[in-house]
Coordinates of C-alpha atoms in Angstrom, one line a residue:
M21 CA 0.2 0.1 -0.1
S22 CA 1.7 3.4 -0.9
F23 CA 2.4 6.1 1.7
F24 CA -0.5 8.3 0.2
W25 CA -3.5 5.2 0.7
R26 CA -2.2 4.5 4.2
M27 CA -2.4 8.3 5.2
V28 CA -6.3 8.3 4.0
A29 CA -6.9 5.5 5.6
W30 CA -5.2 7.0 9.1
V31 CA -7.0 10.0 8.6
C32 CA -10.2 7.8 8.2
G33 CA -9.8 5.7 10.9
T34 CA -9.1 8.6 13.1
A35 CA -12.3 10.7 12.4
V36 CA -14.6 7.2 12.8
V37 CA -12.5 7.2 16.3
L38 CA -13.5 10.5 16.7
A39 CA -17.2 10.5 15.6
C40 CA -17.7 7.6 17.9
L41 CA -15.9 9.3 20.8
A42 CA -17.6 12.6 20.4
W43 CA -21.1 10.5 20.1
I44 CA -20.6 8.2 23.6
I45 CA -19.5 11.3 25.5
V46 CA -22.6 13.6 24.4
N47 CA -25.0 10.7 25.1
A48 CA -23.5 9.9 28.3
T49 CA -23.8 13.9 29.2
S50 CA -27.0 14.3 27.8
S51 CA -28.6 11.1 29.5
Y52 CA -27.1 12.6 32.7
I53 CA -28.8 15.8 32.5
L54 CA -32.2 14.1 31.0
R55 CA -32.2 11.9 34.0
E56 CA -31.8 14.3 36.5
T57 CA -34.3 14.4 39.7
H58 CA -35.6 17.5 41.6
V59 CA -37.1 18.1 44.5
A60 CA -41.2 19.0 44.2
A61 CA -42.0 21.8 46.9
P62 CA -45.2 20.3 48.2
E63 CA -48.8 20.9 47.0
S64 CA -51.8 20.8 48.8
I65 CA -54.1 21.2 45.7
R66 CA -57.4 19.4 45.9
A67 CA -59.5 18.9 42.5
A68 CA -62.7 20.9 42.7
A69 CA -65.8 19.5 42.0
G70 CA -69.2 20.2 40.0
P71 CA -70.1 20.7 37.0
A72 CA -69.2 24.3 36.7
A73 CA -65.9 23.5 38.0
I74 CA -65.4 21.0 34.9
A75 CA -66.6 23.7 32.8
E76 CA -64.3 25.9 33.7
G77 CA -61.4 23.6 34.1
R78 CA -62.4 22.1 30.4
R79 CA -62.2 26.2 29.4
L80 CA -59.0 27.3 31.1
G81 CA -57.4 23.9 29.7
R82 CA -58.0 25.2 26.3
L83 CA -56.7 28.4 26.9
Y84 CA -54.0 26.8 28.4
G85 CA -53.3 24.5 25.5
C86 CA -53.6 21.2 27.6
Q87 CA -56.0 19.8 24.6
S88 CA -53.7 20.8 21.9
C89 CA -50.7 18.3 23.0
H90 CA -53.0 15.9 25.1
G91 CA -55.8 15.4 23.0
E92 CA -59.4 16.6 23.2
D93 CA -60.2 13.4 25.2
L94 CA -56.5 14.1 27.0
R95 CA -55.5 10.5 25.9
G96 CA -52.7 11.5 24.2
H97 CA -50.7 11.4 21.1
A98 CA -47.1 12.0 19.2
Y99 CA -47.0 15.9 18.5
N100 CA -43.3 15.9 17.7
A101 CA -42.0 12.8 15.0
D102 CA -38.4 14.2 14.1
P103 CA -36.2 11.8 14.7
T104 CA -33.2 13.7 15.0
R105 CA -34.4 16.1 17.9
V106 CA -37.2 14.0 19.8
R107 CA -40.2 11.7 19.1
N108 CA -42.4 13.5 21.7
Y109 CA -45.3 12.1 23.0
A110 CA -48.1 13.8 25.5
P111 CA -48.9 11.1 28.0
N112 CA -52.2 10.3 28.5
L113 CA -53.7 12.1 31.4
T114 CA -56.3 9.6 32.1
R115 CA -54.3 6.8 32.7
V116 CA -51.9 9.1 34.6
A117 CA -54.8 10.8 36.8
A118 CA -55.9 7.3 37.2
R119 CA -52.1 6.5 39.2
S120 CA -51.3 10.1 40.9
T121 CA -53.0 12.2 43.7
D122 CA -54.0 15.6 43.3
A123 CA -50.4 17.1 44.4
E124 CA -48.7 15.0 42.1
L125 CA -50.9 16.8 39.1
A126 CA -49.9 19.6 40.7
Q127 CA -46.5 19.3 40.7
A128 CA -46.3 17.9 37.4
I129 CA -48.2 20.8 35.9
R130 CA -47.4 24.2 38.1
Q131 CA -43.7 22.7 38.6
G132 CA -42.8 20.3 35.9
V133 CA -41.6 17.7 37.4
R134 CA -42.5 14.2 36.8
P135 CA -44.3 12.4 39.9
S136 CA -43.2 9.1 39.8
T137 CA -40.0 9.5 38.9
R138 CA -39.1 13.2 39.9
Q139 CA -37.6 13.6 36.5
A140 CA -37.8 16.7 34.7
L141 CA -40.5 17.3 32.3
W142 CA -39.1 18.9 29.2
D143 CA -41.8 20.1 26.8
M144 CA -44.5 20.7 29.5
P145 CA -44.8 24.4 29.9
S146 CA -45.1 24.7 33.2
A147 CA -43.0 27.8 33.4
T148 CA -46.6 28.8 32.2
F149 CA -48.6 27.3 34.5
A150 CA -46.2 28.1 37.4
T151 CA -48.8 31.4 37.6
M152 CA -52.3 29.5 37.7
T153 CA -54.0 30.6 41.3
D154 CA -54.8 27.9 43.2
A155 CA -58.7 28.2 41.8
E156 CA -57.5 27.6 38.1
L157 CA -55.6 24.5 39.1
A158 CA -58.3 22.7 41.2
N159 CA -60.5 23.6 38.4
V160 CA -58.5 22.1 35.5
L161 CA -58.0 18.9 37.8
A162 CA -61.9 18.6 38.0
F163 CA -61.5 18.4 34.0
V164 CA -58.6 16.0 33.9
R165 CA -60.6 13.8 36.6
S166 CA -63.8 13.7 34.8
M167 CA -62.3 11.7 31.6
P168 CA -63.0 8.5 31.3
V169 CA -59.8 6.7 31.9
G170 CA -59.3 4.7 28.5
G171 CA -56.9 4.2 25.5
G172 CA -53.3 3.1 25.5
R173 CA -49.9 4.3 27.5
E174 CA -48.3 6.5 24.9
P175 CA -43.8 5.7 25.6
M176 CA -41.8 7.9 26.7
D177 CA -39.9 10.5 24.8
T178 CA -37.0 9.3 22.6
P179 CA -34.5 12.0 22.2
G180 CA -32.7 12.1 19.0
L181 CA -28.5 13.5 18.3
R182 CA -29.9 16.9 18.0
G183 CA -32.2 17.1 21.0
R184 CA -29.1 15.7 23.5
L185 CA -27.4 18.6 21.6
A186 CA -29.6 21.1 22.5
S187 CA -30.1 19.8 26.4
R188 CA -26.4 19.9 26.8
R189 CA -26.8 23.7 25.3
G190 CA -29.3 24.5 27.6
R191 CA -27.5 23.7 30.5
T192 CA -24.2 25.8 29.3
G193 CA -26.3 29.0 28.7
D194 CA -27.3 28.9 25.0
V195 CA -30.4 30.1 25.2
M196 CA -30.8 30.2 21.6
R197 CA -29.9 27.0 20.1
G198 CA -30.3 24.9 23.4
E199 CA -33.1 23.3 25.4
R200 CA -34.0 23.3 28.9
S201 CA -36.4 21.9 31.5
A202 CA -39.0 23.0 32.9
P203 CA -38.0 23.2 36.0
D204 CA -35.0 25.2 34.7
L205 CA -36.8 27.2 33.0
I206 CA -39.5 28.4 36.0
A207 CA -36.2 29.3 38.0
A208 CA -35.0 31.5 35.5
A209 CA -38.4 33.4 35.2
R210 CA -38.4 33.9 39.0
A211 CA -34.4 35.1 39.6
Q212 CA -35.7 37.5 36.6
P213 CA -39.4 38.6 37.3
P214 CA -41.1 41.2 35.2
A215 CA -40.0 45.0 36.2
D216 CA -41.9 46.5 38.9
L217 CA -43.8 49.4 37.2
G218 CA -45.8 51.0 40.0
P219 CA -49.3 51.0 40.7
Q220 CA -50.0 53.4 37.7

């Protein structure tokens, strides 16, 4: 084999080894970030009762976008199928609610923490729901609990390479290209509250 082809083989082999090493590092560090656990503050919310509460909860759910991700029947569905970024599945809330307390549901909604594992929810817009009042959340829970249990259990989100890279960028503060978990977004919002413009 000539010197030229030996160099080509060496360069190609080195590139493959470096690519494999980079993938291992990205996969390991992003897996750590995605599986981190969070401490959720106690919640004392109880679902409201009665047809009026359910109707108001349904209205609030539509305003906050609950049905947009979880479906009209709240049984969940895939809402992002990009395999390079992430395959997102909104969970079946009728089944989640059946095995969760009101307090656990409140922690997932307002704090972005999965009740069963204490892991962060990544595409749950809890930063928006964090300011939801107790009365509003009680009505939303009434609506969720009014839906009959049915349907299957949606698979977990499956992050692709771009999604894993985005989780690492989000941790390093690259907000424009990064992806941050719901608890991280809530903490960032609380660290920089809106300016106090005064009573007028």
